[in-house]
PDB file of C-alpha atoms in Angstrom:
ATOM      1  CA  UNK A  28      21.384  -0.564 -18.612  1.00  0.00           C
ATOM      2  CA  UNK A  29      18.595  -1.722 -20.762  1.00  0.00           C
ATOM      3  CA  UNK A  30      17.198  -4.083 -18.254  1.00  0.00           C
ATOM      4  CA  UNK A  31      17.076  -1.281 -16.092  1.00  0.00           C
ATOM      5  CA  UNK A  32      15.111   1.280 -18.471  1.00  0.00           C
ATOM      6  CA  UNK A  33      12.991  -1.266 -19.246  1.00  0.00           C
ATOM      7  CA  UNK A  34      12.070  -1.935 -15.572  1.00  0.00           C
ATOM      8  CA  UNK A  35      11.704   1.783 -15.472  1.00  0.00           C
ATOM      9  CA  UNK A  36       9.165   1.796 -18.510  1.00  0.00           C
ATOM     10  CA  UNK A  37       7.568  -1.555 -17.270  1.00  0.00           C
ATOM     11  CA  UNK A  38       6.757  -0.015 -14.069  1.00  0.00           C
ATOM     12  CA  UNK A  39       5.657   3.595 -14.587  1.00  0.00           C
ATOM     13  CA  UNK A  40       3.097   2.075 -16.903  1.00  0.00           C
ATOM     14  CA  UNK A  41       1.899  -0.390 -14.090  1.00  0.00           C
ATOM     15  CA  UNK A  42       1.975   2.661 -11.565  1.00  0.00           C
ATOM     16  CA  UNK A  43      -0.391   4.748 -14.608  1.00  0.00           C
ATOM     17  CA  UNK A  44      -2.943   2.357 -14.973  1.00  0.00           C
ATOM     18  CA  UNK A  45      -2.880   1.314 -10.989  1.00  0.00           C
ATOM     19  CA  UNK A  46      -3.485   4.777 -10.237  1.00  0.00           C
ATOM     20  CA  UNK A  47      -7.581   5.136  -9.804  1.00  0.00           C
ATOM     21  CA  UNK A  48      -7.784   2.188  -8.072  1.00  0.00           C
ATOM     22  CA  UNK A  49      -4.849   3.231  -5.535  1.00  0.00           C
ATOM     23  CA  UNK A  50      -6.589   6.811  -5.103  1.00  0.00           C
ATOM     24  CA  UNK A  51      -9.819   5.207  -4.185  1.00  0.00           C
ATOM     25  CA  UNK A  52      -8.372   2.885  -1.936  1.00  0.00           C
ATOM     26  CA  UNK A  53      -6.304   5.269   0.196  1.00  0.00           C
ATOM     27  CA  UNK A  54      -9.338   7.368   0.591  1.00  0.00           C
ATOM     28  CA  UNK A  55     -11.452   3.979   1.648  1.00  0.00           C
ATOM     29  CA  UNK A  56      -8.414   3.662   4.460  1.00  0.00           C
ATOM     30  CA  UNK A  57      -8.667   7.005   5.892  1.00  0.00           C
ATOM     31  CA  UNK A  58     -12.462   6.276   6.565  1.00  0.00           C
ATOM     32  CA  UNK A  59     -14.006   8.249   3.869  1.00  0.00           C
ATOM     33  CA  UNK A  60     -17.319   7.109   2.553  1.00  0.00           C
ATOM     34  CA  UNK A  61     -19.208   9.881   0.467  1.00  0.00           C
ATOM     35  CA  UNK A  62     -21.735   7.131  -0.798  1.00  0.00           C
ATOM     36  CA  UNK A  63     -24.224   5.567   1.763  1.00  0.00           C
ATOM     37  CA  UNK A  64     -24.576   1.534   1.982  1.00  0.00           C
ATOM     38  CA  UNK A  65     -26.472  -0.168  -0.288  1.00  0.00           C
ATOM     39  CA  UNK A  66     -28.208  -3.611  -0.228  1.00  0.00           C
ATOM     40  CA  UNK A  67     -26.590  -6.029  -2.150  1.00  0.00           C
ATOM     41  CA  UNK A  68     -25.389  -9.715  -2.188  1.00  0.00           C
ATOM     42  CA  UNK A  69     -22.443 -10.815  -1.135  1.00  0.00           C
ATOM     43  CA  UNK A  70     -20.190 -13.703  -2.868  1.00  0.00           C
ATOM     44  CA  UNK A  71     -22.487 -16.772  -1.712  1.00  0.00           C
ATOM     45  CA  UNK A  72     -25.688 -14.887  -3.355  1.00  0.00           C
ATOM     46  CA  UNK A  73     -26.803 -13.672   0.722  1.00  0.00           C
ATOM     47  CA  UNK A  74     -28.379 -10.276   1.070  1.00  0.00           C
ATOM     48  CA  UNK A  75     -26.179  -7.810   3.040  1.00  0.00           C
ATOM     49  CA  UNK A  76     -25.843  -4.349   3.439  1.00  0.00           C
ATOM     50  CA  UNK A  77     -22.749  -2.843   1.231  1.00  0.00           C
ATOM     51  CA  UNK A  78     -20.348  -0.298   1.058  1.00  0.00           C
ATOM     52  CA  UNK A  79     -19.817   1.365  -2.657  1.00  0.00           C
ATOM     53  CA  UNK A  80     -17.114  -0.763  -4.293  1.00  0.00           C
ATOM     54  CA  UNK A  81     -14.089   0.305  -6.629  1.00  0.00           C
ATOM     55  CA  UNK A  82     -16.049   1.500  -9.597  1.00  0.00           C
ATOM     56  CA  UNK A  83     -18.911   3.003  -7.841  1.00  0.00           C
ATOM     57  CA  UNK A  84     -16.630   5.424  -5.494  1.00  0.00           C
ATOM     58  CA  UNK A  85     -14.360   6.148  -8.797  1.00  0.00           C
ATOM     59  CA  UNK A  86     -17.492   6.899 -10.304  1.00  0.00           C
ATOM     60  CA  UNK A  87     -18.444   9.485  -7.544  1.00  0.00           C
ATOM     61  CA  UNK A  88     -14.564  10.944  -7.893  1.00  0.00           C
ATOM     62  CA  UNK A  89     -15.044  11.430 -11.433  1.00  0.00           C
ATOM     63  CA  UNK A  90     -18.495  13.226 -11.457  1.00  0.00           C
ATOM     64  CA  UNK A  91     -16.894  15.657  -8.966  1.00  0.00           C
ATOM     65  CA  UNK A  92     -12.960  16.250 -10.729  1.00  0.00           C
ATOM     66  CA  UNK A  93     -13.853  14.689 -14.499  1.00  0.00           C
ATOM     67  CA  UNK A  94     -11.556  11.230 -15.387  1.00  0.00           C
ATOM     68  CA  UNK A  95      -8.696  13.037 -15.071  1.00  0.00           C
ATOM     69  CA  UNK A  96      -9.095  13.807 -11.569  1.00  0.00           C
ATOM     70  CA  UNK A  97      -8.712   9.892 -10.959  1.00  0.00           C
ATOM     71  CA  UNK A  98      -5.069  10.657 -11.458  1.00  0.00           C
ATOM     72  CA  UNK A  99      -4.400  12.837  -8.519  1.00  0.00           C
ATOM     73  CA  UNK A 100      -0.976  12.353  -6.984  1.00  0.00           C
ATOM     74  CA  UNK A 101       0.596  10.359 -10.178  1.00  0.00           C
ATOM     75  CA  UNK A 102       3.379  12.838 -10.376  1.00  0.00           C
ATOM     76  CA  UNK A 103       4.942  12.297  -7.022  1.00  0.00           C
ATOM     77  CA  UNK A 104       3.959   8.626  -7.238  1.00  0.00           C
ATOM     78  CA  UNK A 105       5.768   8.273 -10.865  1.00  0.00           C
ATOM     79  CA  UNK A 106       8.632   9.685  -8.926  1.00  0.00           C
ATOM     80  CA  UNK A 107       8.790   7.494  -6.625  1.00  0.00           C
ATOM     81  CA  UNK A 108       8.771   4.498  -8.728  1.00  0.00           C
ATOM     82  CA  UNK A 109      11.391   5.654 -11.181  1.00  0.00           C
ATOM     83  CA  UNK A 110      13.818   6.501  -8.186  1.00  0.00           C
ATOM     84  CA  UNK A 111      13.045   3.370  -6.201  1.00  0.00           C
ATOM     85  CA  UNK A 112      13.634   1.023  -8.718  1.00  0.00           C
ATOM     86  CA  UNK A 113      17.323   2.969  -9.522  1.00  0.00           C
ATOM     87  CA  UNK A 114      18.088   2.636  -6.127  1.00  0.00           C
ATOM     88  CA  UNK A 115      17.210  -0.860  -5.828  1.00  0.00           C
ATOM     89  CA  UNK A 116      19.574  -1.860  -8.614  1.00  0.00           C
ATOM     90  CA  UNK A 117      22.155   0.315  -7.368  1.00  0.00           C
ATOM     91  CA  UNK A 118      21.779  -1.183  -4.117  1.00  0.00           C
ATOM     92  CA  UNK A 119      22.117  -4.815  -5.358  1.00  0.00           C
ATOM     93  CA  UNK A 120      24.749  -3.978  -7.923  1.00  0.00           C
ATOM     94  CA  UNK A 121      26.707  -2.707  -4.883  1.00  0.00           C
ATOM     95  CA  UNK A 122      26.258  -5.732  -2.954  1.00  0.00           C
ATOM     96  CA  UNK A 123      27.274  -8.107  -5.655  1.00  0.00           C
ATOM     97  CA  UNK A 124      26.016 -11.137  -7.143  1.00  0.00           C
ATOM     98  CA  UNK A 125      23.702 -13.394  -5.136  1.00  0.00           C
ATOM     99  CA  UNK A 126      24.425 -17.364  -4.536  1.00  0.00           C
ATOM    100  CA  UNK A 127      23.583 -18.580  -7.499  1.00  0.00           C
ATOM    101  CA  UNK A 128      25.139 -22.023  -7.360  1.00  0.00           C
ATOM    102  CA  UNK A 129      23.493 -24.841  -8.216  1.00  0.00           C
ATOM    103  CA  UNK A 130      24.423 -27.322  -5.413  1.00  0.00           C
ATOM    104  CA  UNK A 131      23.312 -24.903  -2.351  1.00  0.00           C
ATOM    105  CA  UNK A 132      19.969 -24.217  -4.816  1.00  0.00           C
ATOM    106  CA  UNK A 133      17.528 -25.508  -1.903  1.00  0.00           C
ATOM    107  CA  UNK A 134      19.424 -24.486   0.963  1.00  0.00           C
ATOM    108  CA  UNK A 135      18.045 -22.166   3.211  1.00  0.00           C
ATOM    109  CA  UNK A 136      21.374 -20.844   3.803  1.00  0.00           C
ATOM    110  CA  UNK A 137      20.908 -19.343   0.540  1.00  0.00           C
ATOM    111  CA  UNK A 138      17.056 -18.189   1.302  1.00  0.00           C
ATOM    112  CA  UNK A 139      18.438 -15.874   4.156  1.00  0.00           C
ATOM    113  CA  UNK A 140      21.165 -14.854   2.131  1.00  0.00           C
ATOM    114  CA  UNK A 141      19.116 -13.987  -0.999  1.00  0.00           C
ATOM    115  CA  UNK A 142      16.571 -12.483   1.376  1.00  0.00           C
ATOM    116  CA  UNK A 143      19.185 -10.126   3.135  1.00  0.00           C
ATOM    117  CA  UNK A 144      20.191  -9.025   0.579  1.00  0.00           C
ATOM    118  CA  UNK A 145      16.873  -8.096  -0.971  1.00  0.00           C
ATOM    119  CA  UNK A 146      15.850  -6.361   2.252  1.00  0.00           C
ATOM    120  CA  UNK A 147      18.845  -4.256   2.278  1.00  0.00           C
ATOM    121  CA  UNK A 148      17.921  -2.868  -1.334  1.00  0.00           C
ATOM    122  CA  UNK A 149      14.340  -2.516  -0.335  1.00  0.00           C
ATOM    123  CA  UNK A 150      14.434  -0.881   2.560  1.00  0.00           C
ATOM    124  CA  UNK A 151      17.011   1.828   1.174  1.00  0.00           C
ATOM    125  CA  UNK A 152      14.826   2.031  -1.900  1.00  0.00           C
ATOM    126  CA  UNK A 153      11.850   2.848   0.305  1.00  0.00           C
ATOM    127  CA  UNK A 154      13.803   5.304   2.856  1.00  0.00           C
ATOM    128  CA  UNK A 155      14.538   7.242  -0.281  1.00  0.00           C
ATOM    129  CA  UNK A 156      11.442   7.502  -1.774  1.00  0.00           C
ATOM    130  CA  UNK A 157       9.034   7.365   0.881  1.00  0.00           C
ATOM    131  CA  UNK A 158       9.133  11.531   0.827  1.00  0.00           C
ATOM    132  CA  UNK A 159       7.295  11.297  -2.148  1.00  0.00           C
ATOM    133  CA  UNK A 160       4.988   8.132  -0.743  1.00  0.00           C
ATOM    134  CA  UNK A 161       4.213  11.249   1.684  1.00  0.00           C
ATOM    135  CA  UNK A 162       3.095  13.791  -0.922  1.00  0.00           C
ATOM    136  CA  UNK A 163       1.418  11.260  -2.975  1.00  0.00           C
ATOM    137  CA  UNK A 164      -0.813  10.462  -0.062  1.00  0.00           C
ATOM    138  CA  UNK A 165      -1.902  13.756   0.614  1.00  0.00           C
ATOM    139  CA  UNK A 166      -2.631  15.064  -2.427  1.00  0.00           C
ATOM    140  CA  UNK A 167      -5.086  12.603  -2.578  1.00  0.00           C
ATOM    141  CA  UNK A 168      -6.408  12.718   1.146  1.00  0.00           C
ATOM    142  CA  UNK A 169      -7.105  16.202   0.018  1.00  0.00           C
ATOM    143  CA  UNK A 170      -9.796  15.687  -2.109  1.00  0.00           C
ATOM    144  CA  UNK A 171     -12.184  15.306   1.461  1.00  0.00           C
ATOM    145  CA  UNK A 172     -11.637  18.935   2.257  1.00  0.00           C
ATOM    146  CA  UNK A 173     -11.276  20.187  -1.382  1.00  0.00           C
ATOM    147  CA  UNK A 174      -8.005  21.574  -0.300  1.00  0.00           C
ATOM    148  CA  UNK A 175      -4.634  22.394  -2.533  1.00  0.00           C
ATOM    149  CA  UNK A 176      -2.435  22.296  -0.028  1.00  0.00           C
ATOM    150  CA  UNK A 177      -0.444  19.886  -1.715  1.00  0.00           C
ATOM    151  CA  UNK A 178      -0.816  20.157  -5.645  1.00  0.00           C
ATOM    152  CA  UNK A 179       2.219  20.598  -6.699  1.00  0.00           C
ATOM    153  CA  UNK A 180       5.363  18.757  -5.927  1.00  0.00           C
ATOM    154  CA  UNK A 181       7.579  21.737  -5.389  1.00  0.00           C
ATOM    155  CA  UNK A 182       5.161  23.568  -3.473  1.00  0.00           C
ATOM    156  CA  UNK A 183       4.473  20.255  -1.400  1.00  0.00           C
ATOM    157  CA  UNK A 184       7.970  20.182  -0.540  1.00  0.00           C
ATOM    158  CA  UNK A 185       8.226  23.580   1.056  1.00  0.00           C
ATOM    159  CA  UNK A 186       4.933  23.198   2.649  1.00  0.00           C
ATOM    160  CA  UNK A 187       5.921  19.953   4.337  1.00  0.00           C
ATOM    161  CA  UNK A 188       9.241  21.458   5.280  1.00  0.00           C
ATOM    162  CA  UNK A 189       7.725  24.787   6.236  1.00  0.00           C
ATOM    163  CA  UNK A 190       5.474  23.188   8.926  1.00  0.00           C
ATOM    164  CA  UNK A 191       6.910  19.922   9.859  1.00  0.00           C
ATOM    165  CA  UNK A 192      10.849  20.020   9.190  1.00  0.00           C
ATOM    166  CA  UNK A 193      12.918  17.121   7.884  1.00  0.00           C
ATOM    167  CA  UNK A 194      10.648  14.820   9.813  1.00  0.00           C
ATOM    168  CA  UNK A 195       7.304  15.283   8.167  1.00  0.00           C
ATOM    169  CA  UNK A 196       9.056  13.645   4.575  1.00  0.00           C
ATOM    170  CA  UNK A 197       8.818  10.540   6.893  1.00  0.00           C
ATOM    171  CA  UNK A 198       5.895  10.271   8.755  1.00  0.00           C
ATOM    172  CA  UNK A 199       4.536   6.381   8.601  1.00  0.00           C
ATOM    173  CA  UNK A 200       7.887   5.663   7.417  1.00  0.00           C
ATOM    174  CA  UNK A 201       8.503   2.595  10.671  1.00  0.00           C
ATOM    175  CA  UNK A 202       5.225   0.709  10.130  1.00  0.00           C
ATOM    176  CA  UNK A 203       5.806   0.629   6.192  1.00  0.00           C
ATOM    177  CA  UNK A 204       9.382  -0.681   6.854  1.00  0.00           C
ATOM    178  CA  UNK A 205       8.452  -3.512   9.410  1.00  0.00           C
ATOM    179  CA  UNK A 206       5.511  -4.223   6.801  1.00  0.00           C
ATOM    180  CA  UNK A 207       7.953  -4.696   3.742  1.00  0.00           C
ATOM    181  CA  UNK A 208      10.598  -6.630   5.335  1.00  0.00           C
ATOM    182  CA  UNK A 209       8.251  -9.282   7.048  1.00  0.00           C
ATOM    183  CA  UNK A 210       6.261  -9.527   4.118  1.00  0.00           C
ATOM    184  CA  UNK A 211       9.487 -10.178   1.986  1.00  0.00           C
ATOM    185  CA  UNK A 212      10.716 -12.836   4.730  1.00  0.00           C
ATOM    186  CA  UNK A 213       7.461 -14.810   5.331  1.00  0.00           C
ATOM    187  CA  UNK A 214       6.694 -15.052   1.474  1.00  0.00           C
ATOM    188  CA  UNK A 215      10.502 -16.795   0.715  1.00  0.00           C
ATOM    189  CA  UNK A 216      10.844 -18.888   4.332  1.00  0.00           C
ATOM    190  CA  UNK A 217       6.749 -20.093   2.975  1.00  0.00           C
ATOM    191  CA  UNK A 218       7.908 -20.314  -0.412  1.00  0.00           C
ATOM    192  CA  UNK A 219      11.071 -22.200   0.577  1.00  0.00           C
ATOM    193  CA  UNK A 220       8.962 -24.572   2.919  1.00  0.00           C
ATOM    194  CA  UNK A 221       6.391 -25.011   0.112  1.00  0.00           C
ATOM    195  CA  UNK A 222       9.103 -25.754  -2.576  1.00  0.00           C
ATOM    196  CA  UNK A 223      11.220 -28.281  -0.706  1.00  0.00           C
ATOM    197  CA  UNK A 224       8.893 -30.243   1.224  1.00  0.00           C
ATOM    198  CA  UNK A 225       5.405 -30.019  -0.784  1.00  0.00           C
ATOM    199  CA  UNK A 226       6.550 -30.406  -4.342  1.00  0.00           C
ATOM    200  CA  UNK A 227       8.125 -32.992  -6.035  1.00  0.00           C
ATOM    201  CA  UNK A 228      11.383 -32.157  -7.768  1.00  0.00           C
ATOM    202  CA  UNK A 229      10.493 -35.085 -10.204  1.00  0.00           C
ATOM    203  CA  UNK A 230       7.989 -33.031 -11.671  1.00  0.00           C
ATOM    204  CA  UNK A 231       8.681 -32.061 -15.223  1.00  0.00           C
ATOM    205  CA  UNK A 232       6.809 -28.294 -14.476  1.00  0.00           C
ATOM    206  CA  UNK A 233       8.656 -27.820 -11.910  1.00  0.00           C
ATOM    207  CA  UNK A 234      10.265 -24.532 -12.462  1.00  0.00           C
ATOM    208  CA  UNK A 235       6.515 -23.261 -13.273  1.00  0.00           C
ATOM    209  CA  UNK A 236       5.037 -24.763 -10.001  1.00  0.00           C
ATOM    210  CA  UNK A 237       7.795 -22.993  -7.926  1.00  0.00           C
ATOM    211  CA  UNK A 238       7.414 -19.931 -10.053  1.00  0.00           C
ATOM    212  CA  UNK A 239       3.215 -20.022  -8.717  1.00  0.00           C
ATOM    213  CA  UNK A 240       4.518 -21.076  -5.259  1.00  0.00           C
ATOM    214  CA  UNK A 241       6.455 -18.263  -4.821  1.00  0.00           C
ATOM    215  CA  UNK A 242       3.245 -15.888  -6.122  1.00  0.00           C
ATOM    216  CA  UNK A 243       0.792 -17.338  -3.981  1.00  0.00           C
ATOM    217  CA  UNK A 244       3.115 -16.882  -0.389  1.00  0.00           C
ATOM    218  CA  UNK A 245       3.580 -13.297  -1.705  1.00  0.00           C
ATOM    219  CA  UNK A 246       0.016 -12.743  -1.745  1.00  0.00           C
ATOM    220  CA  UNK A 247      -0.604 -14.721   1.635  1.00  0.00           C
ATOM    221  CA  UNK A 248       2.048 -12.395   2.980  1.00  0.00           C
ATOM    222  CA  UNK A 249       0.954  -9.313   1.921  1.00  0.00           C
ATOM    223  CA  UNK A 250      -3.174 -10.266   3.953  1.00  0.00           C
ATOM    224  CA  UNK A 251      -0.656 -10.504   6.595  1.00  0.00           C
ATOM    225  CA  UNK A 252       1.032  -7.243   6.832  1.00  0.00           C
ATOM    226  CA  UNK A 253      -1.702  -5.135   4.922  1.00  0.00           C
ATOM    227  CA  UNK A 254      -2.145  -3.711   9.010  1.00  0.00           C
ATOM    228  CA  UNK A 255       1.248  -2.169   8.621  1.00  0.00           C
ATOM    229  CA  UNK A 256       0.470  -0.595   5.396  1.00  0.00           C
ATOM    230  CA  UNK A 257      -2.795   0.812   6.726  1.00  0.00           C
ATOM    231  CA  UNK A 258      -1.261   2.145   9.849  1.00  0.00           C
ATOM    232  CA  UNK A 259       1.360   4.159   7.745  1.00  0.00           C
ATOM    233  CA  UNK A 260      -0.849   5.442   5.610  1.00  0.00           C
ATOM    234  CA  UNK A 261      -2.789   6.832   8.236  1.00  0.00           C
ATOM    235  CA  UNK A 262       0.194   8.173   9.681  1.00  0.00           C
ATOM    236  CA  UNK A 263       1.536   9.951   6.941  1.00  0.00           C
ATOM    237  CA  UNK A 264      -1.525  12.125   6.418  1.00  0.00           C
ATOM    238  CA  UNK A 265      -2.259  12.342  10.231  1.00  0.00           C
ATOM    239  CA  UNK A 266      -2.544  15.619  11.890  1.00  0.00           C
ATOM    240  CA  UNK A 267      -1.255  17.292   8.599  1.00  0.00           C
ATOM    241  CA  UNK A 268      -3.403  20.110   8.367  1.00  0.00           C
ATOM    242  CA  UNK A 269      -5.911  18.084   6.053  1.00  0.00           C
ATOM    243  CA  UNK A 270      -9.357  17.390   6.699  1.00  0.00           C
ATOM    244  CA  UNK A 271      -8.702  13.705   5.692  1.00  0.00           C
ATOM    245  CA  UNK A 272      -6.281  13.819   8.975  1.00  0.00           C
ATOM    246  CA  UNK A 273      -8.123  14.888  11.784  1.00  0.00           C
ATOM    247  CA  UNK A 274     -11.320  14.298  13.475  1.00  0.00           C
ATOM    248  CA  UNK A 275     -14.176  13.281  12.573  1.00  0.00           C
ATOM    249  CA  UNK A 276     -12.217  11.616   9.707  1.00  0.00           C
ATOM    250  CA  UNK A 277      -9.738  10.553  11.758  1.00  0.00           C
ATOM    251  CA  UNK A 278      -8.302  10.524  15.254  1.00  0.00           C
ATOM    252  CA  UNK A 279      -5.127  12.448  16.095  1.00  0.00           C
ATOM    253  CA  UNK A 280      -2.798   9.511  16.428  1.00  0.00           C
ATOM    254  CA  UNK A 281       0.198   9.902  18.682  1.00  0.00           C
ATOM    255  CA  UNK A 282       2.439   7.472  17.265  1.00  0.00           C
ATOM    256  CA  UNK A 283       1.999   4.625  15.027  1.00  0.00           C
ATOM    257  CA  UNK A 284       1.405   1.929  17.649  1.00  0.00           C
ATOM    258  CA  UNK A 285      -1.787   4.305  18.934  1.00  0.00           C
ATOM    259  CA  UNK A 286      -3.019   3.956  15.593  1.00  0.00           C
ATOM    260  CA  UNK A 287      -2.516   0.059  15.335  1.00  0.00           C
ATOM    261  CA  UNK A 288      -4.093  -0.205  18.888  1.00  0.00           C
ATOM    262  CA  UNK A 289      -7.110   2.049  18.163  1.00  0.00           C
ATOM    263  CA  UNK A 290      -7.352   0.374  14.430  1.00  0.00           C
ATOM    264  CA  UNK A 291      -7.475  -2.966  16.231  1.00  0.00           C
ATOM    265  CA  UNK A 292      -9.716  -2.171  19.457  1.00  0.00           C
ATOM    266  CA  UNK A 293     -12.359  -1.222  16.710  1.00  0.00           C
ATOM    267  CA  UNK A 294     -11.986  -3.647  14.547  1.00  0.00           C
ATOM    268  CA  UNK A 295     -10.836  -1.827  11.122  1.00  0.00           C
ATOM    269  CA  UNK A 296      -7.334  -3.732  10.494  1.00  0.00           C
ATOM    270  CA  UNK A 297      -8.420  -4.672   7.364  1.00  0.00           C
ATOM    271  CA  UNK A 298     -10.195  -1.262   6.062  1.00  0.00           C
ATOM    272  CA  UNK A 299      -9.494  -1.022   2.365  1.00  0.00           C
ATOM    273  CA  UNK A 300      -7.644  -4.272   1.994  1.00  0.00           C
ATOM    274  CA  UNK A 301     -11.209  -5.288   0.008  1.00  0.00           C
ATOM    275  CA  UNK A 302     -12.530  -2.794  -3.082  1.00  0.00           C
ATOM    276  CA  UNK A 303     -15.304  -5.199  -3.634  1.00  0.00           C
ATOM    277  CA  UNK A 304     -17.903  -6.580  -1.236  1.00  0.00           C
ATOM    278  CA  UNK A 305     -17.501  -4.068   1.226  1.00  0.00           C
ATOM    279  CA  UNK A 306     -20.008  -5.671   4.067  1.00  0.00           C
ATOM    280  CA  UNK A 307     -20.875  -2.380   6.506  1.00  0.00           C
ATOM    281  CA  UNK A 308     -19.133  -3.491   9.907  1.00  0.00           C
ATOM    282  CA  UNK A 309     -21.696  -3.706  12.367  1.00  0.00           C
ATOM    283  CA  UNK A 310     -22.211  -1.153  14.622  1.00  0.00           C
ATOM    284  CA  UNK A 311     -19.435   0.744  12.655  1.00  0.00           C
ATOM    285  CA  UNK A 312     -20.596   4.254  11.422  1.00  0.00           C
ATOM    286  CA  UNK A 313     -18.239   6.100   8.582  1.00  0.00           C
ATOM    287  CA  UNK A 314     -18.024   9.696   7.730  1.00  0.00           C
ATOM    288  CA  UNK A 315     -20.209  10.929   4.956  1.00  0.00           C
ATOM    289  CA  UNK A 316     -19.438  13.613   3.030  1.00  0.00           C
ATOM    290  CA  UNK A 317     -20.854  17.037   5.004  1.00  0.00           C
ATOM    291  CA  UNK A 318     -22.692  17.993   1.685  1.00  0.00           C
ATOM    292  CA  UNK A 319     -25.119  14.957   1.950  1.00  0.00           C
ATOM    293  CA  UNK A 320     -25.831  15.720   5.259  1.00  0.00           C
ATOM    294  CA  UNK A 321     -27.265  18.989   4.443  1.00  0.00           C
TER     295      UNK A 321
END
């Protein structure tokens, strides 16, 4: 019980101080750029033509809805956390113990079994919660149109009920599943590979090596999938009735393989994987904000 409150704790912090930089990079996905490029140099010290970074757009968020403002859509989002880690533990309490035993430690048997069971708890934790993945998401599209459509989380509910039904709480909800479980499979089978045949078990750090293994294939498999978590995030504020979801923003998307197609036919698969040395695509143009225009 207090592992679990302090998981709770643990993560609604993380999800606090995360928040700004999350808000500015869901807007980056949905194409919005209120800033225009800038010249600037890239990592090697070359001149190139930039797009605002992390600070620079939270900047421009702050100026327009104060510091505070940087925390639109925390509520929902704080929700979502708290319930998704419950379920999780429910889900693997319910499911028992894992193989834990020491002579099947590097079998793979045990990988797929250890990994099954993680997806199962996963993906229920994310079916769950993903309503208020929805609601998090738009409250901070929003901020394009300067609507209040979704400002409250009561008032979001109805209004996503009201106009959608039980179906609109789950819009993106496919391409955010398929991203979660192959990330969680390619970063143990890599992990597993990398363990067993790269490392020597002679190794007095081994436990430590294994332990930055095991962080590096999650980060190699989450570049991998980030196209799945894009294309749901587009999805769940498509067509919604916010600016931030429909042309010239964005495209009306008619299911969530349009949007990978159309994502990948103009080459913006990675758009918002990067807060930092944002190179302008070339012969890519972005939507400015209609009050710069004027």
């Amino acid at each position: 019980m207090a592992d679990a409150a302090s998981q709770v704790l643990l993560g609604s912090g993380l999800t606090i101080l995360s928040q700004p930089l999350m808000y500015v990079k869901v807007l980056i996905q949905v194409g919005y750029e209120p800033l225009p490029p800038t010249i600037g140099r890239n990592i090697f010290g070359r001149q190139v033509c930039q797009l605002p970074g992390l600070f620079s757009y939270a900047q421009h968020i702050a100026s327009i809805d104060g510091r505070r403002g940087l925390f639109t859509g925390l509520t929902p989002r704080l929700c979502s956390g708290v319930l998704g880690t419950v379920v999780h533990g429910k889900v693997l309490q319910e499911l028992g113990p894992g193989n834990v035993q020491k002579e099947v430690s590097s079998s793979f048997d045990r990988v797929i079994k250890e990994t099954t069971r993680e997806m199962i708890a996963r993906s229920a934790a994310t079916v769950i919660t993903h309503p208020f993945h929805v609601i998090t998401l738009r409250s901070m599209v929003q901020f394009i149109g300067r609507e209040s459509k979704y400002c409250g989380l009561c008032d979001s509910i109805v209004t996503i009920y009201r106009e959608e039904g039980i179906l609109g709480f789950f819009a993106g909800l496919v391409p955010r599943l398929l991203g979660d479980i192959l990330s969680l499979w390619l970063c143990n089978s890599l992990a597993y590979l990398v363990n067993t045949y790269a490392l020597d078990s002679g190794v007095s750090t081994m436990n430590e090596m294994k332990s930055y293994s095991q962080a590096v294939t999650g980060f190699f498999a989450s570049m991998l999938t980030y196209p799945f978590v894009l294309v749901s995030n587009l999805m769940a504020v498509n067509n919604c009735g916010l600016a931030g979801g429909c042309p010239p923003y964005s495209p009306i998307y008619t299911s969530w393989i349009d949007c990978w197609c159309m994502l990948q036919k103009e080459g913006n698969m990675s758009r918002g994987n990067s807060l930092f040395f944002r190179k302008v695509p070339f012969g890519k143009t972005y939507c400015c904000d209609l009050k710069m225009l004027i």
